Coordinates of C-alpha atoms and ligand atoms in Angstrom, one line a residue:
X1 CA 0.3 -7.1 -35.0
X2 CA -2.7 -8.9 -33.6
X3 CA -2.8 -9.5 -29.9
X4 CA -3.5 -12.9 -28.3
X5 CA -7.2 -13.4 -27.3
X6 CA -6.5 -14.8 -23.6
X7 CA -8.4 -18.0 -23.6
X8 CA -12.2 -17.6 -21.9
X9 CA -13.0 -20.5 -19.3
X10 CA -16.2 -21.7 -17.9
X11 CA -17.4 -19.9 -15.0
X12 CA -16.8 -21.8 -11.7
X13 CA -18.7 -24.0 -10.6
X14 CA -20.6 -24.6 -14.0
X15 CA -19.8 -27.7 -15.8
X16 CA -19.5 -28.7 -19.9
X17 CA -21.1 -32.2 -20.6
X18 CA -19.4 -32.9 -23.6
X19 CA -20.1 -36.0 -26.1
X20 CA -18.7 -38.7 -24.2
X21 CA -20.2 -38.1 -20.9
X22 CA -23.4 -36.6 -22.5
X23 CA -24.7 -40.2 -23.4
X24 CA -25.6 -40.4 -19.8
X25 CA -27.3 -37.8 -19.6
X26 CA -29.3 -38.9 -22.8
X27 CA -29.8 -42.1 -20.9
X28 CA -31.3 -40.9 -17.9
X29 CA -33.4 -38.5 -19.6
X30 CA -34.9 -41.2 -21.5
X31 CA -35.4 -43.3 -18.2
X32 CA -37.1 -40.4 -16.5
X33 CA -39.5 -39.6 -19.1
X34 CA -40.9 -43.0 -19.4
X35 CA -41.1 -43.4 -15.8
X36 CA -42.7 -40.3 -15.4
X37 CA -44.9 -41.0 -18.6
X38 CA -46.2 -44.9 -17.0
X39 CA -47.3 -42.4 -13.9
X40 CA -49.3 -40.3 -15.8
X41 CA -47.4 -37.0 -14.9
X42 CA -46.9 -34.5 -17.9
X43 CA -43.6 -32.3 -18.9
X44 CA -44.2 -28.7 -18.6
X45 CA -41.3 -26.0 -18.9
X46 CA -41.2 -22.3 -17.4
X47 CA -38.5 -19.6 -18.1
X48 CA -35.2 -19.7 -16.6
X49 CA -35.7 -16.1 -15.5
X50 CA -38.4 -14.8 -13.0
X51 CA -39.2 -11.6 -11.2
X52 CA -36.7 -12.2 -7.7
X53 CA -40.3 -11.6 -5.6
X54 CA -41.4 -14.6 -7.0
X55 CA -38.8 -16.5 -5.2
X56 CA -38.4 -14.1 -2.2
X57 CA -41.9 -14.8 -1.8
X58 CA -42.4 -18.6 -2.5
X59 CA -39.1 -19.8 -1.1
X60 CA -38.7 -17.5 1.7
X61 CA -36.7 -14.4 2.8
X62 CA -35.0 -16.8 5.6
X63 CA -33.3 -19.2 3.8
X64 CA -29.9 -20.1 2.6
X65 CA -31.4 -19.9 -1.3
X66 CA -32.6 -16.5 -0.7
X67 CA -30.4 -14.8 1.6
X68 CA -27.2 -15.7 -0.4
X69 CA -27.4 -18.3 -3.6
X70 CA -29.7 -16.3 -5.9
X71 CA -28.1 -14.9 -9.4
X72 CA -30.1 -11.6 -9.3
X73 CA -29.8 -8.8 -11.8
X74 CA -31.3 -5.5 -12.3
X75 CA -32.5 -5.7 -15.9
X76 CA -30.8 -2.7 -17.1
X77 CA -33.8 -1.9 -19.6
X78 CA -36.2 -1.8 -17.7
X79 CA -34.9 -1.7 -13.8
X80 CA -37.0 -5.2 -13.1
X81 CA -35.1 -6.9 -10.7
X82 CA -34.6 -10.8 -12.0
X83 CA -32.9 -13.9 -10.6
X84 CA -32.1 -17.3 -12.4
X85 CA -34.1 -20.1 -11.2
X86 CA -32.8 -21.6 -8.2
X87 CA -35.4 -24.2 -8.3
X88 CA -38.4 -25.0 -9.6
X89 CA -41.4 -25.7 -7.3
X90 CA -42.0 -21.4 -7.5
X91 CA -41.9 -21.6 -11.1
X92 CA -44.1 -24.0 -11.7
X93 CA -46.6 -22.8 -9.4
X94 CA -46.5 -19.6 -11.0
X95 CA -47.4 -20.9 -14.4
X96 CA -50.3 -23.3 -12.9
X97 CA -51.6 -20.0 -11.1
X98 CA -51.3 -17.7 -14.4
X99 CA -52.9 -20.6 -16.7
X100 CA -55.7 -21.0 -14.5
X101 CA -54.6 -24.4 -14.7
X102 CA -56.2 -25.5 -10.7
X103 CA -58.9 -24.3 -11.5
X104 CA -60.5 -27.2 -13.8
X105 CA -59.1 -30.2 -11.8
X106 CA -56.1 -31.5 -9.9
X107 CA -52.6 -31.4 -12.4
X108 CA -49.9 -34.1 -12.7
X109 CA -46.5 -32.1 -14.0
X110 CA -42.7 -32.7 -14.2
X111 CA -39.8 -30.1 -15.5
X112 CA -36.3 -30.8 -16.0
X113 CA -33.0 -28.7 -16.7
X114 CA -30.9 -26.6 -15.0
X115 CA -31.1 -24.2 -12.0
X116 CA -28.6 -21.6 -10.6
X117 CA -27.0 -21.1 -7.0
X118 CA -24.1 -19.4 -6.2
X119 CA -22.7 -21.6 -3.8
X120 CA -19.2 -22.9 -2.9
X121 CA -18.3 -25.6 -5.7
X122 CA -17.3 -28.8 -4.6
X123 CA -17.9 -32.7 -5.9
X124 CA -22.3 -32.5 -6.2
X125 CA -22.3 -28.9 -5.5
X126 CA -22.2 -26.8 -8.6
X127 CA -23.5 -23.5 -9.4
X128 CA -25.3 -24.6 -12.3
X129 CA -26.8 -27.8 -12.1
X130 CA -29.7 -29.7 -13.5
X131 CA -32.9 -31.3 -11.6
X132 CA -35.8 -33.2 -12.5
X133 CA -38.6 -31.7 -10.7
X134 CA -42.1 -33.5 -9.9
X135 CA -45.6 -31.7 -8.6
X136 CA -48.7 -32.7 -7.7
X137 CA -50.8 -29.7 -7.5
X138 CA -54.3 -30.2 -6.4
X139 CA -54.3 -33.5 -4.4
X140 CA -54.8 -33.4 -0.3
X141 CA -54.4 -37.1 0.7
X142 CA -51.3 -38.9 2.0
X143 CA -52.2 -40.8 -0.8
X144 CA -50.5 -38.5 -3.6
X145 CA -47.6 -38.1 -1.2
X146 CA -46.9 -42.1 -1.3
X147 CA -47.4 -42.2 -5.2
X148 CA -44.5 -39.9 -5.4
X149 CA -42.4 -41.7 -3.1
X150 CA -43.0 -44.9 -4.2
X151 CA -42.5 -43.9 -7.6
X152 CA -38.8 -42.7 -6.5
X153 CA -38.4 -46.2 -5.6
X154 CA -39.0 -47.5 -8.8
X155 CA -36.6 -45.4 -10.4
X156 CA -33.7 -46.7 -8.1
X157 CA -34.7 -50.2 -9.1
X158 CA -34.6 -49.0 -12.6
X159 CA -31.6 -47.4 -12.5
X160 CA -30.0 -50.6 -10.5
X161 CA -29.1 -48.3 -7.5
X162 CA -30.1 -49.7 -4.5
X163 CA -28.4 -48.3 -1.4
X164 CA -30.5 -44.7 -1.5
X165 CA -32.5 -44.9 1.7
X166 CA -35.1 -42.8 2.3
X167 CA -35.9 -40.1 5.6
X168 CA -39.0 -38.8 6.2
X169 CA -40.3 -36.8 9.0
X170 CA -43.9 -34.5 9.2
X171 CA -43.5 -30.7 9.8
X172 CA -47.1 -31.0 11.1
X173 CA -49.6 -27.9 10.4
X174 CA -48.8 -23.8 11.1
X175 CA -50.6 -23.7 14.4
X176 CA -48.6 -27.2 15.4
X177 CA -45.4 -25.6 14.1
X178 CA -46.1 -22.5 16.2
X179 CA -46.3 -24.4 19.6
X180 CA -43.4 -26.1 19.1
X181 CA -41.3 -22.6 18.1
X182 CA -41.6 -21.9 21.4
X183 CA -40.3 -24.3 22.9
X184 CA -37.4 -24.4 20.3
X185 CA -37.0 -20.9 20.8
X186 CA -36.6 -21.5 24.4
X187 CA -34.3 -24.0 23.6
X188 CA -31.8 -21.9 21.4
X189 CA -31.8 -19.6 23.7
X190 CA -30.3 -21.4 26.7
X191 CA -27.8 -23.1 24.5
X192 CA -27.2 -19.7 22.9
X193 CA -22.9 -20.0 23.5
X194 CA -23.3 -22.6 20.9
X195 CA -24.7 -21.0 17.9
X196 CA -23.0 -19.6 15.3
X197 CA -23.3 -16.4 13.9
X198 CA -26.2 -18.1 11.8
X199 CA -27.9 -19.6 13.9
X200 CA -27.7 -16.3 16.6
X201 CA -29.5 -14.3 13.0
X202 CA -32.7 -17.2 12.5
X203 CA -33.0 -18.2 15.8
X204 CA -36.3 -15.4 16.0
X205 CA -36.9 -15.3 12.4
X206 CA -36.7 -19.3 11.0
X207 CA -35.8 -21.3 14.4
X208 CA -36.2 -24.8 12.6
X209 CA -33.6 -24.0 10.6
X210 CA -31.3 -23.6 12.6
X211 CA -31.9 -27.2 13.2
X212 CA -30.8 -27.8 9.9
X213 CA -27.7 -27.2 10.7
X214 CA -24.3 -28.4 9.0
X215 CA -22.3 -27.5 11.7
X216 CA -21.0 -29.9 14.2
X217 CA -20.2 -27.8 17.1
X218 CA -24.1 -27.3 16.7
X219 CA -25.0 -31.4 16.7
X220 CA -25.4 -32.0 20.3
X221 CA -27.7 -28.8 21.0
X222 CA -30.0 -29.6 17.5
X223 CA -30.3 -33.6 18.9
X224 CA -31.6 -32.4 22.0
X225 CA -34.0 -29.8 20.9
X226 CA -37.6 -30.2 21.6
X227 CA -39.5 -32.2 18.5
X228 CA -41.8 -31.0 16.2
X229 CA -42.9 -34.3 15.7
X230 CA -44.2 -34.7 19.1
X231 CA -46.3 -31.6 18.8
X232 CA -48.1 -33.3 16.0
X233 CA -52.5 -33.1 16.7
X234 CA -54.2 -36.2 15.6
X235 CA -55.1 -35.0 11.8
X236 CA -51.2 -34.3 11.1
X237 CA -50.4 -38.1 12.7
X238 CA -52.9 -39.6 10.8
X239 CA -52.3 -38.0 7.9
X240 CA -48.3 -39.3 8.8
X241 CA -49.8 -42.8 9.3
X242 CA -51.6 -43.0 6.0
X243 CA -48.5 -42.1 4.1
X244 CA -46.2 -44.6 6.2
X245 CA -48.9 -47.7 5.4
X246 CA -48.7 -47.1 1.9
X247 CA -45.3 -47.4 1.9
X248 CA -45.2 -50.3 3.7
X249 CA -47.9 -52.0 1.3
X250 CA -44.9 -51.3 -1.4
X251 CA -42.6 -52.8 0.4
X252 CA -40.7 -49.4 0.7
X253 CA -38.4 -49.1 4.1
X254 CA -37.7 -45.4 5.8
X255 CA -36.0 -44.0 8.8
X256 CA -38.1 -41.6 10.8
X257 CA -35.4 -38.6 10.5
X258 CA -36.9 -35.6 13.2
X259 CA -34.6 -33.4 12.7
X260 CA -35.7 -33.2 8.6
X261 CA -36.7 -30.0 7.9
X262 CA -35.9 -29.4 4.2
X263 CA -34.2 -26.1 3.3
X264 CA -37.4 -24.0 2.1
X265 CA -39.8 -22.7 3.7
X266 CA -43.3 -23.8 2.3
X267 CA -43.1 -27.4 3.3
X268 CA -46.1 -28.6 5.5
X269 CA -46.9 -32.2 6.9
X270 CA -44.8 -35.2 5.1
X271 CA -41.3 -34.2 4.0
X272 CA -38.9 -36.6 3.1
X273 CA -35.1 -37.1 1.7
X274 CA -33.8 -40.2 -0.2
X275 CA -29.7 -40.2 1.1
X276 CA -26.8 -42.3 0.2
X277 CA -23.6 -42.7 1.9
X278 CA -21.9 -43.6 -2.1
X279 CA -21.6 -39.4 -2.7
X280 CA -19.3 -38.0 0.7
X281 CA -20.5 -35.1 1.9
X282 CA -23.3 -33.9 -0.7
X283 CA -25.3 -37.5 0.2
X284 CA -29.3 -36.2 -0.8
X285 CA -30.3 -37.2 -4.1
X286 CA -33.5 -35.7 -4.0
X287 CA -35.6 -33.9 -1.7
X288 CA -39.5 -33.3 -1.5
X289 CA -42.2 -32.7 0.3
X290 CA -45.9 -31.3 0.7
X291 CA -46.4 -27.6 0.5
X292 CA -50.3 -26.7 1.2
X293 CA -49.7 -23.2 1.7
X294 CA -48.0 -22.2 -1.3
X295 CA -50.2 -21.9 -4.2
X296 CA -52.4 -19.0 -2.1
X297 CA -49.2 -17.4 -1.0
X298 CA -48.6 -16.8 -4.6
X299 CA -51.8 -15.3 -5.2
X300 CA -53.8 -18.3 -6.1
X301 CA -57.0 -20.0 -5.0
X302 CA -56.2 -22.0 -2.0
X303 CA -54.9 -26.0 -2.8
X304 CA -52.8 -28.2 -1.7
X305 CA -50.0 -29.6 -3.2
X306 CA -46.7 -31.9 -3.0
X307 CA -43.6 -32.5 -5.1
X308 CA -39.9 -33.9 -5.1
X309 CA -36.8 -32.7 -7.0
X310 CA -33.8 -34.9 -7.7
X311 CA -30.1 -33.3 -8.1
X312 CA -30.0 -34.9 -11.6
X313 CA -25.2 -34.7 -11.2
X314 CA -25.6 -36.6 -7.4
X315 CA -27.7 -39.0 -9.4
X316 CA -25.8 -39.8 -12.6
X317 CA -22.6 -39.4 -10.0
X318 CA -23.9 -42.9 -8.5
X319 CA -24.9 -44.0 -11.9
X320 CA -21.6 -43.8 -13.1
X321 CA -20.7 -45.7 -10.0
X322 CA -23.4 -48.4 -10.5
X323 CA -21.7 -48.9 -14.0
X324 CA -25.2 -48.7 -15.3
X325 CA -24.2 -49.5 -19.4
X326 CA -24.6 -46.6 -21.7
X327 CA -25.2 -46.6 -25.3
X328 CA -22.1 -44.7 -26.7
X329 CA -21.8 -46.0 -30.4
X330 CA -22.1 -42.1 -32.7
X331 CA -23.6 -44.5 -35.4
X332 CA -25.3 -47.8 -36.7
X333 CA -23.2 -47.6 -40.3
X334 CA -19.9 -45.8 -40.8
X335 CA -19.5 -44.9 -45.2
X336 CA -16.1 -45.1 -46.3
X337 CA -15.6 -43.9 -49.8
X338 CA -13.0 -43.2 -52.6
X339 CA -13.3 -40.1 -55.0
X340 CA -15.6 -37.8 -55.6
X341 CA -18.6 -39.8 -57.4
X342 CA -18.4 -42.3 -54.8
X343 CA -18.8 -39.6 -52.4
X344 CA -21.8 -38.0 -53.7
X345 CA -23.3 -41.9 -53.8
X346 CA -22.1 -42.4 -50.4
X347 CA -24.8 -39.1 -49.1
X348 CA -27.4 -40.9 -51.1
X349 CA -27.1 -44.0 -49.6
X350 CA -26.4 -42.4 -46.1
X351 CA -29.8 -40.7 -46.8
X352 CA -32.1 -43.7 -47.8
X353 CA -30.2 -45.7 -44.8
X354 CA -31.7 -42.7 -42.2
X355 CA -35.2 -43.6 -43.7
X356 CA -34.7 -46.9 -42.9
X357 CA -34.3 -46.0 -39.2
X358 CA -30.6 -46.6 -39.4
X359 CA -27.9 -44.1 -37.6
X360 CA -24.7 -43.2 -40.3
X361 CA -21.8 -40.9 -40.8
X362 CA -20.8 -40.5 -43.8
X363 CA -16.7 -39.7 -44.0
X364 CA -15.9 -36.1 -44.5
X365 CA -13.0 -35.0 -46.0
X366 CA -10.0 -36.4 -47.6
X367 CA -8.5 -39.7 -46.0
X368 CA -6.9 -43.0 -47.0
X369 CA -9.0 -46.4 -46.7
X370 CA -7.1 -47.1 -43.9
X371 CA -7.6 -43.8 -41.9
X372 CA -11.5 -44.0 -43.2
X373 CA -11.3 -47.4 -40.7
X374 CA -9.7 -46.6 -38.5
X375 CA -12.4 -43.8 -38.0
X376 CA -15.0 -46.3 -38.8
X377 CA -14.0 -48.3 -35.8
X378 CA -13.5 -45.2 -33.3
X379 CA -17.2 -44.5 -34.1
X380 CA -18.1 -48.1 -32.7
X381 CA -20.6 -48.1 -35.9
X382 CA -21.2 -52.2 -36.5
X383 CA -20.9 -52.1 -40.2
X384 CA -18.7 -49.8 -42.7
X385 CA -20.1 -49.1 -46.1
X386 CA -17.4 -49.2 -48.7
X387 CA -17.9 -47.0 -51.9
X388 CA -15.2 -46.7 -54.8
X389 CA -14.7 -46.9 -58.2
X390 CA -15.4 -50.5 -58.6
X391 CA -18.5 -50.4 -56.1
X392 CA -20.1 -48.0 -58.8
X393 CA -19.2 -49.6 -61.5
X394 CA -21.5 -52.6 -60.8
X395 CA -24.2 -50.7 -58.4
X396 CA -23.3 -52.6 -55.2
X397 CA -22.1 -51.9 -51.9
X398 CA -19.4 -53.3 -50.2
X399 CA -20.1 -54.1 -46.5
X400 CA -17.9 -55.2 -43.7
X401 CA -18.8 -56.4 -40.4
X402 CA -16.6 -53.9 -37.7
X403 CA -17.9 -55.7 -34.7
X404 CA -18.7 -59.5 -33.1
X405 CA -22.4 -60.2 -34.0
X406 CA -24.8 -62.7 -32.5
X407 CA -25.0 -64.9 -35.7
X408 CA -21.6 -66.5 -36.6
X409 CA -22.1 -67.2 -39.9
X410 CA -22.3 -63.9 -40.7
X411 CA -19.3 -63.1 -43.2
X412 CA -16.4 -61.0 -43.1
X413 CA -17.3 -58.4 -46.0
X414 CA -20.1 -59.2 -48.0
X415 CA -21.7 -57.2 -51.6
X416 CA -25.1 -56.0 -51.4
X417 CA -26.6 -53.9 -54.4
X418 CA -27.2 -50.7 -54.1
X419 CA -31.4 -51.4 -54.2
X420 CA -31.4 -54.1 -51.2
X421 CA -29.1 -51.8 -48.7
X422 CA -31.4 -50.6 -46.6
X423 CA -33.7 -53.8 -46.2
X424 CA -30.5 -55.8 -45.7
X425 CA -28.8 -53.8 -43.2
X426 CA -32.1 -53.2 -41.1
X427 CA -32.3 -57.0 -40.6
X428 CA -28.7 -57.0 -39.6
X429 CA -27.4 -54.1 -38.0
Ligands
LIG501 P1 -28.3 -29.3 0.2 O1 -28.7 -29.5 1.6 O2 -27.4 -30.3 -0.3 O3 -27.8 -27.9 0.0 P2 -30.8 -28.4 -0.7 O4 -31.8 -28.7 0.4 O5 -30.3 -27.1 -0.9 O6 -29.6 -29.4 -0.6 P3 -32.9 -28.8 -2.6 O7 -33.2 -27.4 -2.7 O8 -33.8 -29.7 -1.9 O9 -31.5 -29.0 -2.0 O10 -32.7 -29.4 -4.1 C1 -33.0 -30.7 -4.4 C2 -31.8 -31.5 -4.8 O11 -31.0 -30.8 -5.8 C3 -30.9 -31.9 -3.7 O12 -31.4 -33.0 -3.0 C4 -29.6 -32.2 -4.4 O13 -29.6 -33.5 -5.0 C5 -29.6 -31.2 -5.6 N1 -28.8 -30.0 -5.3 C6 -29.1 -29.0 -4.5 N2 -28.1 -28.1 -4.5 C7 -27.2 -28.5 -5.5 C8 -26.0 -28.0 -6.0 N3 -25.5 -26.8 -5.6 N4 -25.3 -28.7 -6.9 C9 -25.8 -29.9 -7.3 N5 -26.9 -30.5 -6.9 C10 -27.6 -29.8 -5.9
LIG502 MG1 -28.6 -26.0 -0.4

């Protein structure tokens, strides 16, 4: 007797997209590409799996990524120890440094697809989930940092979503930084009764995180600790200022947020966060930032660099809100047919349709007229091509309209030889 297979189940936290809600995604990806395309940025893609140093290294040992969402292995072959990509920016940086890419002249590059973090899954927080990532790798002024922001804003408007506001805030320079750990040290340390267990662990080794804090028994002491912003010299202001103007010349609002820290460690000067309130709890859509430091702490030669990444779920999550309309049709031309020449007719038409640019299923397997239409209109193709004995008999087509078109004179079911199919049905499908 065979035993039962018990059934397998996706792991938790990682989602299937399946046909339906996968037109979205098509969608968006399309949007982003020529958004990103009309900015001069180019794709690039790095591997899924890295040496774990890598992101040790570039995201840093303090930090909720590192110390407890990685998927880390040991590759048994060869006793390397690997991790899944949690993000990109380490990546990405990786490659540039490998390729010699900075070398030659500042780079423009975007990635998109799925990252890994073992986290507790709830609505926008998954364990697999997919980001479109943005660098500019090379470029010093507040200048770059504006593009980037500004180009955020034009995908909102795009996508019709328009209550994303943005945060920014400047994490200054390391020597800035360092002046004002002490006083935030000092800080923690009197309102020590009110950290957690956390907190208590990075209040020495990554202090400003702690003023990332979720916690709200932790609010009060975080809104009253010293500012890093105030410790800002005059370069770090300016260079504050001259992102801030730019926006303003687009017309782009922002809230001064000093508490912004952003979860990783590299960032330097301007960081920023576009939120909405549409999402609950998980309200960031996408998160950026500049990271000068970064590219020599990987072992390349010294240059500065910012970049952004958008949660691509929390962002087709207030798509879907925005009822944003999505092409869902499977097909331009659905080919019904009856017996088997009419069948093997129906894939040679189907064929010289798809040259003409046209999208068709043909029928497979056995059904009734009526079934084949009832198919026909499930696929929400506009036209059905009907194929029987008849049809071949005097090398025409029969075609009927499945769907409301623009031009009401256009009839019910129509005859159209075999030889004018293709031009007929581009003109009016
Ligand atoms: P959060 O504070 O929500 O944990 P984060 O600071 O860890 O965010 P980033 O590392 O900045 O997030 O990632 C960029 C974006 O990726 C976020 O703004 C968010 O939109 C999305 N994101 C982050 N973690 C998840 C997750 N587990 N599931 C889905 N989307 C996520
Ligand atoms: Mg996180």
């Amino acid at each position: 007797m065979t035993q039962t297979f018990k059934k397998v189940r996706a792991l938790t936290g990682m989602k299937d997209v399946l046909p339906d809600e996968s037109a979205s995604w098509e969608s968006l990806e399309a949007t982003v590409r020529d958004w990103l395309g009309s900015y001069g940025y180019r794709n690039m893609r790095t591997p899924v799996l890295e040496h774990t140093r890598l992101f040790a290294r570039g995201i840093g040992e303090v930090t909720d990524i590192v110390e407890k969402e990685m998927y880390s292995f040991t590759d048994a072959l060869n006793n390397e120890q690997l991790t899944m990509r949690p993000e990109f920016t380490a990546g990405m940086v990786r490659a540039c440094i490998e390729h010699n890419l900075l070398y030659e002249r500042p780079h423009r590059v975007w990635a998109m697809g799925p990252v890994f973090r073992h986290e507790k899954p709830q609505r926008g927080r998954y364990r697999q989930f997919h980001q479109i990532d943005v660098e500019a790798l090379g470029f010093a002024g507040p200048d770059i940092d504006a593009e980037l922001i500004i180009m955020l804003g034009r995908l909102w408007k795009t996508l019709g979503l328009n209550d994303i506001r943005l945060e920014m805030n400047s994490l200054g320079q390391a020597d800035e930084r360092a002046a004002h750990r002490d006083a935030l040290v000092r800080h923690l340390e009197r309102h020590k009764s009110v950290l957690d267990d956390e907190a208590q662990r990075r209040m020495h080794t990554n202090p400003l995180r702690v003023l990332d804090t979720k916690n709200p028994a932790m609010q009060e002491m975080a809104n009253a600790a010293p500012r890093l912003f105030d410790f800002l010299g005059s370069e770090s202001r300016a260079h504050f200022d001259g992102v801030c103007q730019r926006l303003a010349d687009a017309g782009i609002a922002y809230t001064l947020n000093t508490r912004l820290v952003r979860g990783l460690d590299y960032y330097n000067l301007t960081v920023f966060e576009w939120v909405t309130d549409r999402l609950g709890a998980q309200g960031t859509v996408c998160g950026g930032g500049r990271y000068d430091g970064l590219i020599e702490l990987l072992g390349g030669k010294p240059a500065p660099a910012v970049g952004f990444a958008i949660g691509m779920e929390r962002l087709l999550d207030l798509c879907t809100q925005s009822a944003v309309e999505v092409e869902q049709s499977e097909c331009d031309v659905y080919m019904v047919h009856q017996g088997a020449d009419a069948q093997r007719m129906a894939a040679q038409l189907a064929e010289r349709l798809r040259d003409g640019g046209l999208r068709v299923i043909v029928h497979a397997g056995p059904g009734s007229f009526k079934a084949q239409f009832k198919r026909a209109d499930g696929s929400g193709a506009r036209v059905a091509v009907i194929l029987a004995a008849d049809e071949l008999a005097a090398g025409s087509a029969s075609v009927k309209w499945l769907r409301a078109t623009d031009d009401d004179t256009q009839p019910q079911q129509e005859t159209i030889p075999f030889d004018c199919l293709v031009t007929e049905l581009k003109l009016k499908v």
